[in-house]
Coordinates of C-alpha atoms and ligand atoms in Angstrom, one line a residue:
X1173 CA 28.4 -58.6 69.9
X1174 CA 24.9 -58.2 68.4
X1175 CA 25.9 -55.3 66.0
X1176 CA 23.1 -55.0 63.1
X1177 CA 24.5 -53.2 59.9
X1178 CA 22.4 -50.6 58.3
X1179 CA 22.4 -50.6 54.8
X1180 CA 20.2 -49.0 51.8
X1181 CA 19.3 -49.2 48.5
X1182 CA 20.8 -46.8 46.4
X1183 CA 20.9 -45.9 43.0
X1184 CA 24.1 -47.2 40.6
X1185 CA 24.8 -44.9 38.0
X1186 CA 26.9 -43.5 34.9
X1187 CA 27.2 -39.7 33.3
X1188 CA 28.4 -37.9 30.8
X1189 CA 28.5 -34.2 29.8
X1190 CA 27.7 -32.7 26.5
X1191 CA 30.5 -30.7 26.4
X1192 CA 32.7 -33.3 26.4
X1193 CA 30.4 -36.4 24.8
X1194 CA 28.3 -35.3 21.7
X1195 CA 30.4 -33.3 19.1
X1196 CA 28.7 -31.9 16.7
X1197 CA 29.6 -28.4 17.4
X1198 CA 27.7 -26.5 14.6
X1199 CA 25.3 -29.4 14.2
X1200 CA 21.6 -28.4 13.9
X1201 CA 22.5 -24.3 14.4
X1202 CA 24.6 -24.9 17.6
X1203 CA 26.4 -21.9 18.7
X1204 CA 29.7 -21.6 19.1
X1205 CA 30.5 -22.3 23.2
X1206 CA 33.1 -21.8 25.7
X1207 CA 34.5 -25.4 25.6
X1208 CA 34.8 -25.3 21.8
X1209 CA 37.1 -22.5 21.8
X1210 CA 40.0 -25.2 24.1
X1211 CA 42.8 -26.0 22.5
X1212 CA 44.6 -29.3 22.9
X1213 CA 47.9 -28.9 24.2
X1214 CA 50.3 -31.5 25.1
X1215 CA 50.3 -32.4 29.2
X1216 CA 53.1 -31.2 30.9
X1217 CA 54.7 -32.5 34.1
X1218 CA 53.5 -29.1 36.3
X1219 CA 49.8 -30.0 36.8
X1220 CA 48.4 -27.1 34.5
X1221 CA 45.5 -27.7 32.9
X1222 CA 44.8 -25.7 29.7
X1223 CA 42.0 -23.4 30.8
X1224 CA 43.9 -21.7 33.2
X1225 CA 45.6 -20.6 29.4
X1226 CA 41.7 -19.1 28.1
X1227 CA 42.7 -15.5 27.1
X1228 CA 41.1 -13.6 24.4
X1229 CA 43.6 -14.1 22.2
X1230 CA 43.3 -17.7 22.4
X1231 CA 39.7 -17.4 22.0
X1232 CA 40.8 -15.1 18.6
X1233 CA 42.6 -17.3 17.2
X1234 CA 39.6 -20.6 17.7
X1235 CA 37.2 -18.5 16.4
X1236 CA 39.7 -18.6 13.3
X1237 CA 39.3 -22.2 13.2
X1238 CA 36.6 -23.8 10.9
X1239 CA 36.2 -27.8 11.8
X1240 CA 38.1 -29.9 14.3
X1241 CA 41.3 -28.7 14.3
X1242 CA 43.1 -28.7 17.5
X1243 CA 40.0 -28.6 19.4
X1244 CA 38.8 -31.7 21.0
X1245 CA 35.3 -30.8 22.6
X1246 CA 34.2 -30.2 19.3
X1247 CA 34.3 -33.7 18.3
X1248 CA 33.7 -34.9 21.8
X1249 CA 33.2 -38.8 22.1
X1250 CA 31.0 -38.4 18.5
X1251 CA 27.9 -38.9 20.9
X1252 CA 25.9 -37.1 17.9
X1253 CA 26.6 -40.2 15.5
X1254 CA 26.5 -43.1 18.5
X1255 CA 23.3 -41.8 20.8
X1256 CA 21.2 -45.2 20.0
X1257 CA 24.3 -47.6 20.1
X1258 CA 25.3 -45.7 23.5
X1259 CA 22.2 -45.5 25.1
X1260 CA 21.9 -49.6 24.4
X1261 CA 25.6 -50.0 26.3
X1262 CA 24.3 -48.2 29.1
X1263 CA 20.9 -50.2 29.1
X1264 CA 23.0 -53.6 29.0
X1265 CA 25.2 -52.5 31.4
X1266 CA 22.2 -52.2 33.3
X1267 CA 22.6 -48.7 35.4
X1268 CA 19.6 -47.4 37.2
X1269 CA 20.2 -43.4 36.1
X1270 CA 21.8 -41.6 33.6
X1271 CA 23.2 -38.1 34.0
X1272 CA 23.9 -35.9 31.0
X1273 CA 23.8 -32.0 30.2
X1274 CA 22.2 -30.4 27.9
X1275 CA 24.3 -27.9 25.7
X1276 CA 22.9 -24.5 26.0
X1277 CA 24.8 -23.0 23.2
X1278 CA 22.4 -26.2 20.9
X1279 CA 19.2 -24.5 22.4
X1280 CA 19.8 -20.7 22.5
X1281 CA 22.9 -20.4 20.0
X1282 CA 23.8 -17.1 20.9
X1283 CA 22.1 -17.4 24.7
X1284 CA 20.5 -14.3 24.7
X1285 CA 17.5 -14.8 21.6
X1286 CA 13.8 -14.9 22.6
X1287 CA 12.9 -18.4 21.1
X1288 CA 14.7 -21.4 21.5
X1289 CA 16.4 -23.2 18.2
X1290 CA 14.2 -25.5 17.3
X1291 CA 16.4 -28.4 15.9
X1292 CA 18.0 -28.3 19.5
X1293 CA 14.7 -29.2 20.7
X1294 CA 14.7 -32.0 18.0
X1295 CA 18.1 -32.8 19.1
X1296 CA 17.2 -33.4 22.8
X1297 CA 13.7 -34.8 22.1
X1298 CA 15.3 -38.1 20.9
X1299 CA 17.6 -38.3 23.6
X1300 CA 15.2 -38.0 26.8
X1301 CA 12.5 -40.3 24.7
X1302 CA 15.2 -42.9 24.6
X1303 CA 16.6 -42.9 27.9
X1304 CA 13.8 -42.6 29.2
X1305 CA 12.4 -46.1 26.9
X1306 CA 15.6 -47.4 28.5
X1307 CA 14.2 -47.8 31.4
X1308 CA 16.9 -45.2 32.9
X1309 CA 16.0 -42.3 35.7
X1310 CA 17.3 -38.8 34.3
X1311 CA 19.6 -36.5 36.2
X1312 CA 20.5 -34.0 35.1
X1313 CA 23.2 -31.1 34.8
X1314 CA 21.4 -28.0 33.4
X1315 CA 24.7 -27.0 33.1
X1316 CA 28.1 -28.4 32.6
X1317 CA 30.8 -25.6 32.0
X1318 CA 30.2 -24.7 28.4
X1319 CA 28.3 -21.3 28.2
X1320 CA 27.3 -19.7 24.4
X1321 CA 30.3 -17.6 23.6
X1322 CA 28.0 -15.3 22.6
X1323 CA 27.5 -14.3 26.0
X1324 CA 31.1 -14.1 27.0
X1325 CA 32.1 -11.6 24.4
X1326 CA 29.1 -9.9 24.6
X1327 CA 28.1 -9.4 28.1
X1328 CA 31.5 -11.0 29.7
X1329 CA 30.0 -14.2 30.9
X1330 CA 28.4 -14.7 34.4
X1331 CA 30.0 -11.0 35.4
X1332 CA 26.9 -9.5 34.0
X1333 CA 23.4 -10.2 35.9
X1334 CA 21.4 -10.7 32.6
X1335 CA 22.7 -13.9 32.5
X1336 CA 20.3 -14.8 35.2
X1337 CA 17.4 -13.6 32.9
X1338 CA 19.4 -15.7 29.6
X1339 CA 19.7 -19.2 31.6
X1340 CA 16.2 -19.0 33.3
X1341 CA 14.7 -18.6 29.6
X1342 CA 16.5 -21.7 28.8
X1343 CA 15.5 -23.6 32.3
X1344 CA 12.1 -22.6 31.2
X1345 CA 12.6 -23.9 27.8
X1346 CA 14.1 -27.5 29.1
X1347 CA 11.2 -27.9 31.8
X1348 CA 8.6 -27.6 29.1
X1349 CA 10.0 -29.8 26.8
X1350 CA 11.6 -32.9 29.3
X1351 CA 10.2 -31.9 32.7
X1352 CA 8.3 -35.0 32.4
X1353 CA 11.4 -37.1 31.7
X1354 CA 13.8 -36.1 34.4
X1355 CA 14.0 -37.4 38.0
X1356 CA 16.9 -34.8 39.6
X1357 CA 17.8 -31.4 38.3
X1358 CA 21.6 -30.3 38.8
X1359 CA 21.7 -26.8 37.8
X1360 CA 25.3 -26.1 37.9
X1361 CA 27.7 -28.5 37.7
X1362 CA 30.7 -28.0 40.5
X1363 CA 29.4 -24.5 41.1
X1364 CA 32.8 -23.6 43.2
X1365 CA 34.9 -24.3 39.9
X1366 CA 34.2 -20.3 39.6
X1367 CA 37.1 -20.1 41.9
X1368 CA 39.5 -22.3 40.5
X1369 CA 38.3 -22.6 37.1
X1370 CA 36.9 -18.9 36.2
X1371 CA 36.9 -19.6 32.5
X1372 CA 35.1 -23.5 33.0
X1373 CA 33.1 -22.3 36.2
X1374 CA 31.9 -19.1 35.0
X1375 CA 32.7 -18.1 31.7
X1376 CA 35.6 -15.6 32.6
X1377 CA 38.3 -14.9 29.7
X1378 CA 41.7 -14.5 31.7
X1379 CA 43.5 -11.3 31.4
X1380 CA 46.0 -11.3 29.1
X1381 CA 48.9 -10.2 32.0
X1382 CA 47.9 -11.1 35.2
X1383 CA 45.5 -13.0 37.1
X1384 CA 41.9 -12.7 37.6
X1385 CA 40.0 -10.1 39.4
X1386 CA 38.6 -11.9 42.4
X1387 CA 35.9 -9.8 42.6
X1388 CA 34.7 -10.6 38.9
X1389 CA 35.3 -14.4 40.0
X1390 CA 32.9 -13.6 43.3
X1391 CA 30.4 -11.3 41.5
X1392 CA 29.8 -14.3 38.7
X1393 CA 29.3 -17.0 41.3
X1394 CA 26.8 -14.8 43.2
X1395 CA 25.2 -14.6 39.9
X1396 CA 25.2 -18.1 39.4
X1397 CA 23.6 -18.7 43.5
X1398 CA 20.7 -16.3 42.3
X1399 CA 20.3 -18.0 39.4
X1400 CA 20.4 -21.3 40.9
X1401 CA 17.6 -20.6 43.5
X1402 CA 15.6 -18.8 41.0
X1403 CA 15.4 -22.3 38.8
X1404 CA 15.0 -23.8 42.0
X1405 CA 11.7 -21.7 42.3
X1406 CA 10.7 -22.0 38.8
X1407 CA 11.3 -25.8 38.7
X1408 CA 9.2 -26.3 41.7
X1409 CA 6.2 -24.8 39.9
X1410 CA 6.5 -26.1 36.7
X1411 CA 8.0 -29.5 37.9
X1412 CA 5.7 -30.5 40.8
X1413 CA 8.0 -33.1 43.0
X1414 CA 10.7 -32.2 40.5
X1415 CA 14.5 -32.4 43.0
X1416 CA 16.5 -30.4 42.8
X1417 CA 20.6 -30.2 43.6
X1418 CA 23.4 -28.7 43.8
X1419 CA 27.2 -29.6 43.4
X1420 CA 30.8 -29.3 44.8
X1421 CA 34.1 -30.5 43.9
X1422 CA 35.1 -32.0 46.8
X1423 CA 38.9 -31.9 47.8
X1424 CA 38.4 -33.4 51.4
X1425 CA 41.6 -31.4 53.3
X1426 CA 43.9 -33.2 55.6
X1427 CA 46.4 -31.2 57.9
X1428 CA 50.1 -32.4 56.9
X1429 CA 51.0 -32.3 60.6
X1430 CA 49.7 -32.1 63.9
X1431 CA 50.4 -28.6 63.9
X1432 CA 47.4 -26.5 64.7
X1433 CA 48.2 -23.8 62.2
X1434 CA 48.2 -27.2 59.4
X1435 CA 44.8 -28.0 61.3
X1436 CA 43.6 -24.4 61.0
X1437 CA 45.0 -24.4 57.0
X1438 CA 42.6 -27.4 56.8
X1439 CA 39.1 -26.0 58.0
X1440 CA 40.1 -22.8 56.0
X1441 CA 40.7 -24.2 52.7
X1442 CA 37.6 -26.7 52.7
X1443 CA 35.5 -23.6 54.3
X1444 CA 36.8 -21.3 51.0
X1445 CA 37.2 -24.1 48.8
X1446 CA 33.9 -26.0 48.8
X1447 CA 31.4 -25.2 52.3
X1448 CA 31.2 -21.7 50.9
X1449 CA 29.2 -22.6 48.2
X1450 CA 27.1 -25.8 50.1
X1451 CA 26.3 -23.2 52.9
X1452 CA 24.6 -20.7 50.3
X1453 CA 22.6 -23.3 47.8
X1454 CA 22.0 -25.8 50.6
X1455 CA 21.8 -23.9 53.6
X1456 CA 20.3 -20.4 52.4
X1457 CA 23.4 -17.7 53.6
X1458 CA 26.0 -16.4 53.2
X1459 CA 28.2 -17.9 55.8
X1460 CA 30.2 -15.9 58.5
X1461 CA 33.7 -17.0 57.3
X1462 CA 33.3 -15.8 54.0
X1463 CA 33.1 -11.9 55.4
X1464 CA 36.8 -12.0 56.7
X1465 CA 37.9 -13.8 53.5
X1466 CA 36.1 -11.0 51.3
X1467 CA 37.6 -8.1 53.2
X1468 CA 41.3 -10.0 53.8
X1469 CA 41.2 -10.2 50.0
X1470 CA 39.4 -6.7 49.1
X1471 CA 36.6 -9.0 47.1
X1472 CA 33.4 -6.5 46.8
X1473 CA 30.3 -7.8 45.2
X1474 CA 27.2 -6.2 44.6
X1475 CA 24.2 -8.1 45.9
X1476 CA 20.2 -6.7 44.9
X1477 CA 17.6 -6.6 47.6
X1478 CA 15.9 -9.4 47.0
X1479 CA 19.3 -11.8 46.9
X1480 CA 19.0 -12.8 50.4
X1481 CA 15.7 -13.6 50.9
X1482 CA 15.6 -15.7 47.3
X1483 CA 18.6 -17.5 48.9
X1484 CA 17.3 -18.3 52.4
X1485 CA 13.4 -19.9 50.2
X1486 CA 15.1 -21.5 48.2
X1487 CA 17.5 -23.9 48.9
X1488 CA 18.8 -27.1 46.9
X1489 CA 16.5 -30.3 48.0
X1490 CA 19.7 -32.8 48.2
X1491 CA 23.3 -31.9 47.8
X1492 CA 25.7 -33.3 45.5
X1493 CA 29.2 -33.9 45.1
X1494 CA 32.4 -35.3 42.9
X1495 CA 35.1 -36.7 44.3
X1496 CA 38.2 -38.1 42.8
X1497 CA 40.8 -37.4 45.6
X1498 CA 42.1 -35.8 48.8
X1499 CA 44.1 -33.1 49.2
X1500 CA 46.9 -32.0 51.8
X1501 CA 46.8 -28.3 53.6
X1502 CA 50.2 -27.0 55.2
X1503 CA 51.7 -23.7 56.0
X1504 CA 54.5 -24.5 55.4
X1505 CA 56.4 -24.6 52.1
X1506 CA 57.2 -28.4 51.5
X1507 CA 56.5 -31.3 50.2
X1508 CA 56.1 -32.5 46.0
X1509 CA 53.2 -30.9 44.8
X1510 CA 50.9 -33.2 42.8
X1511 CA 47.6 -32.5 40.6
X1512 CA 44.2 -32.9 41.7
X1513 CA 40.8 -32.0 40.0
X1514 CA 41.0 -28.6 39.9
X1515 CA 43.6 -27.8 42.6
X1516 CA 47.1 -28.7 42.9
X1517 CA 48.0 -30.4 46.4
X1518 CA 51.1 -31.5 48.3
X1519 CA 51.4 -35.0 48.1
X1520 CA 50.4 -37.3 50.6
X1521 CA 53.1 -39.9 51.3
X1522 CA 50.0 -42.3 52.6
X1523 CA 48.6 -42.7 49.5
X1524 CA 49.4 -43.8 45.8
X1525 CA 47.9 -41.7 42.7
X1526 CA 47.2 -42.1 39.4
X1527 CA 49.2 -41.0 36.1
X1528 CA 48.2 -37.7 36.5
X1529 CA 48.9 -37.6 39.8
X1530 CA 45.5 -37.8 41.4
X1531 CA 45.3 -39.2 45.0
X1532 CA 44.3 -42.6 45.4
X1533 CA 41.7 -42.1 48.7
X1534 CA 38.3 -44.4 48.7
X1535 CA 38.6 -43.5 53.0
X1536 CA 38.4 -39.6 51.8
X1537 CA 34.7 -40.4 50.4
X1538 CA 33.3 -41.7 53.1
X1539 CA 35.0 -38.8 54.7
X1540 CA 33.6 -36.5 52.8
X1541 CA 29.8 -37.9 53.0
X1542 CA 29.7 -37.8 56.4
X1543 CA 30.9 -34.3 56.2
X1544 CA 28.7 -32.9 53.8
X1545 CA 25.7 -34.7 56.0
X1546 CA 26.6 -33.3 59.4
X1547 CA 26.6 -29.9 57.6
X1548 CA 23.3 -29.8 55.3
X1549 CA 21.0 -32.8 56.9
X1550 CA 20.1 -33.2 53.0
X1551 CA 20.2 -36.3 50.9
X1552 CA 23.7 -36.5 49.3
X1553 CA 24.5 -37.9 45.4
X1554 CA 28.1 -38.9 44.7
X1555 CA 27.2 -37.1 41.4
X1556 CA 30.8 -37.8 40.2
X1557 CA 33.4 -40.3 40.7
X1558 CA 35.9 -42.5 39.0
X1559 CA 39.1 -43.4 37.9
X1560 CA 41.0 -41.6 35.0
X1561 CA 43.5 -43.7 33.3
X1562 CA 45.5 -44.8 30.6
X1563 CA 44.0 -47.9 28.8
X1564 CA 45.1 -50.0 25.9
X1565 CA 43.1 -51.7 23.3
X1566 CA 43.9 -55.2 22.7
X1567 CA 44.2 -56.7 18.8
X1568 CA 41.4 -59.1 19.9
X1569 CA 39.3 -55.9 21.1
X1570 CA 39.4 -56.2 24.7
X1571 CA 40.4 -53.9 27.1
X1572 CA 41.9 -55.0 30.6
X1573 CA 41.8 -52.2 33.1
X1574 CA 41.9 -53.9 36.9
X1575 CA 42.9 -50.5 38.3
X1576 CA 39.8 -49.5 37.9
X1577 CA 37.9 -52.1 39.0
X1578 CA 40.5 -51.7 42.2
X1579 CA 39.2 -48.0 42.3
X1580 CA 35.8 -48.6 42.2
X1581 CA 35.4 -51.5 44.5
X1582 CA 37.2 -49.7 47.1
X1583 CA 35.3 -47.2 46.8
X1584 CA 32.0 -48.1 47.1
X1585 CA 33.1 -50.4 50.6
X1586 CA 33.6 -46.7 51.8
X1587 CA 29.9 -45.8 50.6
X1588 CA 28.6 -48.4 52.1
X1589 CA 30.7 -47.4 55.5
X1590 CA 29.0 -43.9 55.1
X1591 CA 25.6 -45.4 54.9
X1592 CA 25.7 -47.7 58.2
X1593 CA 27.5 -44.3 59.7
X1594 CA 24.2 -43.0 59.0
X1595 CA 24.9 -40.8 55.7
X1596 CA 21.7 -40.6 53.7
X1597 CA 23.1 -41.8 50.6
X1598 CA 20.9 -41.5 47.5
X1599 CA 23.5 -42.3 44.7
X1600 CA 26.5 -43.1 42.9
X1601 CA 27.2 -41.7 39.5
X1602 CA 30.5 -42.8 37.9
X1603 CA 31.4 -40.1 35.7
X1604 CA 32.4 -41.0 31.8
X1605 CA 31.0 -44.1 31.7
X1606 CA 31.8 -43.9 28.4
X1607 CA 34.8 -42.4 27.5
X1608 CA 35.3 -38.9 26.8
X1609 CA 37.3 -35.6 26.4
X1610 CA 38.8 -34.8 29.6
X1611 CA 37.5 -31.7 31.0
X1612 CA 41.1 -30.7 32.6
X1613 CA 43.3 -31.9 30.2
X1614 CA 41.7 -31.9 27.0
X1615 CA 43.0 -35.4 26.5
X1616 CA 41.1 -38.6 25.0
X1617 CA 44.0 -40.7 26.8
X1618 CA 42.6 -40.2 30.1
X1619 CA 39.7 -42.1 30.4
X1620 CA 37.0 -42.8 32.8
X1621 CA 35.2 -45.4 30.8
X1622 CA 33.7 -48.8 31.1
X1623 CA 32.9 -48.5 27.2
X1624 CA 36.2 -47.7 25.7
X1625 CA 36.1 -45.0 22.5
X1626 CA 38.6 -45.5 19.9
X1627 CA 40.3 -42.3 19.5
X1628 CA 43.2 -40.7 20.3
X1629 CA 44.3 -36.9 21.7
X1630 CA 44.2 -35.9 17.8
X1631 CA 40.8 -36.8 17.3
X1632 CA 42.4 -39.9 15.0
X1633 CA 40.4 -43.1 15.5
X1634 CA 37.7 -45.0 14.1
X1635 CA 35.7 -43.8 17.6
X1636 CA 34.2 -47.2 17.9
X1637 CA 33.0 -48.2 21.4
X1638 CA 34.2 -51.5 22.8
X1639 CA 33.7 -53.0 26.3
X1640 CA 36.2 -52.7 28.9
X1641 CA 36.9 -55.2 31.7
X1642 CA 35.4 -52.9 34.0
X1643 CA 32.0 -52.8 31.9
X1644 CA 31.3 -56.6 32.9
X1645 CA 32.5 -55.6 36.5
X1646 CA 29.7 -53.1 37.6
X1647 CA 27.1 -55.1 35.2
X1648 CA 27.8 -57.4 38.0
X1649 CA 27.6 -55.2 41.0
X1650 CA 24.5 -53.7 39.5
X1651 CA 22.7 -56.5 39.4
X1652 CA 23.8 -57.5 42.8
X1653 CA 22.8 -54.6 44.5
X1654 CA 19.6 -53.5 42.4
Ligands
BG6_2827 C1 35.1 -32.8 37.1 C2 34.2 -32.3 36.0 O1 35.8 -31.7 37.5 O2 36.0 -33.7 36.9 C3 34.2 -33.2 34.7 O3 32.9 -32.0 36.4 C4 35.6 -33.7 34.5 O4 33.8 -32.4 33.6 C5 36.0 -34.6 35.8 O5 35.7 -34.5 33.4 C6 37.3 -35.2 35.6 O6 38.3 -34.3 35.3 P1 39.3 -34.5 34.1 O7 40.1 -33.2 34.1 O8 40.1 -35.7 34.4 O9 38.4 -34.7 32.9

């Protein structure tokens, strides 16, 4: 047989996100954000994470807090005191493009002021001027959960439509200043976290009894689509061949059975889940399915004239996703239930999973590219992947973490599947490439890491970066495939 593999040259990668990376929280004039305000509380076996916790009374009581404390995004990875020395790893390590966020609440502390804070702009400048001397492409997440909690308390987050006015002031403010630096613009990062995540996704305080007002959830991601396409716009004309992206988390569905009503569970829980969102920023509408789901559920959001036609110009110029594992859909009530970024799933007895119960699935990837292609007919970034485990630190300093080299070799045989299946790959990030605060969990233990940061869930630890088996590892690859 005379078969002739396709293959392509795409870019290797590594990201971060300030939220959970720099610290610093009231460094420079930095506002006080969502993310800051998260607690650390101990994991427990039911697959919670802590934001689904974020009431106003927890909120009271961080505010309360002056320093550290029991609030782990505030210290981050100490990014603010290891930029140069991290941004030299990642050189030696040898990856093509670096994705970070910028912190909003560092730029406009309160998110709603005229004028941005100008030792945020400081505070940036030195990071895109040495990435960029790194010799690394910029991507990045305008961004990455943490919104000023100025806005939260005082207009109620994303609910409110001046938001859209706040964060295009600030993507003004960040195309001025690094336009020239960055290669791909994210501006929301897993956009449909809104729906699973209100308080990560889109800056919703939970009720203090009883869930959250879909509509509130639905209203605040509209906001966000309109906001998205309108940076899209302004980007374009400040940014000349500027691309721009969006996200999803992907959960790639399986049917437990053969059953059609499993099958039909499937196609309607990646349709609400995830297509929603890649069939307004990528395609340009509102899709079909979404009507029935609005009704069925007595969601009403109010849309402005212009919405739909600012939709339909402006769609995202490549399409992103992360992916971690796959997920199983069932009417039926059985099975063990087992965690999942950002949704809890019934466990597939195919496949192993990690400590926290994430499903082990490279096949799911290439799954999931193919998918996302046939849909949009865009360029797709794996703008998040990797492998979040418990690692140990040897006297001698080294780290020995062949799961995740498993995990990522595996992984990218299924990208490389997806490209001769004729997916137009353009990426793959692994996300914390160095470690940092879990965005679930609040946890330092679960890392992602090929640089290994010496702290614990306390925030005890000298937070010194050492090389992890794993670092050495995609070094290699990189260099092999660059
Ligand atoms: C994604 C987020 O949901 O998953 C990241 O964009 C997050 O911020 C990542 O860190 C992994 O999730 P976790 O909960 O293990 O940190």
């Amino acid at each position: 047989m005379n078969y002739q593999k396709k293959t392509k040259k795409i870019l290797w990668g590594g990201a971060t996100a300030s939220s959970q990376y720099e610290g610093g929280y009231q460094l420079g004039g930095k506002g006080l954000d969502t993310q800051d305000c998260r607690p650390y509380l101990k994991r427990t076996s039911d697959a919670t994470t802590s934001t689904r916790l974020l009431t106003q009374s927890v909120i009271d009581q961080a505010k309360q807090v002056e320093g550290i404390g029991n609030y782990p995004f505030r210290m981050g990875s100490d990014g603010v005191d290891h930029i140069e020395e991290d941004i030299a790893l990642l050189k030696e390590l040898g990856i093509e493009i670096y994705r970070f966020s910028i912190s909003w609440a560092r730029l406009y502390p309160r998110g709603d002021e005229e004028q941005p804070n100008e030792e945020g702009i400081r505070f940036y400048d030195a990071i895109f001027e040495k990435v960029h001397q790194a010799g690394m492409k910029i991507f990045l997440t305008m961004t990455h959960y943490a919104v000023p909690l100025y806005l939260v308390e005082h207009y109620g987050g994303w609910t409110n439509r001046k938001l859209i006015t706040f964060y295009l002031r600030f993507a003004k403010t960040v195309f001025e200043h690094w336009g020239k630096y960055v290669d791909y613009y994210l501006p929301f990062n897993e956009i449909n976290a809104g729906y699973f995540s209100p308080y990560n996704g889109v800056a919703l305080v939970k009720p203090e009894n009883g869930p959250y007002d879909q509509s509130l959830v639905f209203q605040s991601l509209h906001h966000q689509f309109v906001a998205s396409a309108q940076v899209i716009k302004l980007g374009h004309e400040m940014c000349p061949g500027s691309q721009f992206g969006c996200m999803v988390a992907c959960f790639c569905y399986y049917p437990l059975t053969a059953r059609p009503e499993d099958n039909l569970k499937a196609v309607r829980d990646e349709q609400i889940h995830q297509w929603f969102a890649v069939d307004i920023l990528a395609n340009g509408h509102y899709p079909s399915y979404m009507d029935r789901f609005f009704r069925e559920n007595d969601i009403h959001i109010q849309m402005e004239p212009e919405d739909e036609q600012l939709l339909r110009d402006y769609t995202s110029d490549f399409v992103s996703f992360s992916y971690y594992s796959s997920s199983i859909a069932t009417t039926q009530e059985t099975g063990e239930q087992t965690a999942g970024n950002l949704v809890v799933s019934t466990k597939n007895p195919y496949l192993n999973a990690s400590e926290w119960g994430w499903q082990i699935d490279p096949i799911g990837l290439r799954i999931m590219l193919n998918k996302m292609y046939d849909r949009t007919q865009k360029p797709v970034f794996i703008s998040e992947n990797g492998f979040g485990a418990r690692d140990v630190l040897e006297v001698d300093g080294s780290i020995h973490d062949p799961y995740r080299i498993e995990y990522l070799k595996q992984h990218f045989e299924q990208i490389e599947q997806a490209i001769d299946d004729g997916v137009d790959v353009l990426g793959y990030i692994m996300w914390g490439v160095i470690d940092i605060v879990s965005a679930g969990s609040c946890e330092m233990e679960k890392r992602y890491g090929v640089v290994y940061v010496d702290a614990d869930n306390n925030g005890n630890g000298t937070y010194k970066r050492y090389k992890k088996d794993s670092f050495g590892w995609y070094k290699q690859f990189i260099e092999e495939h660059a």
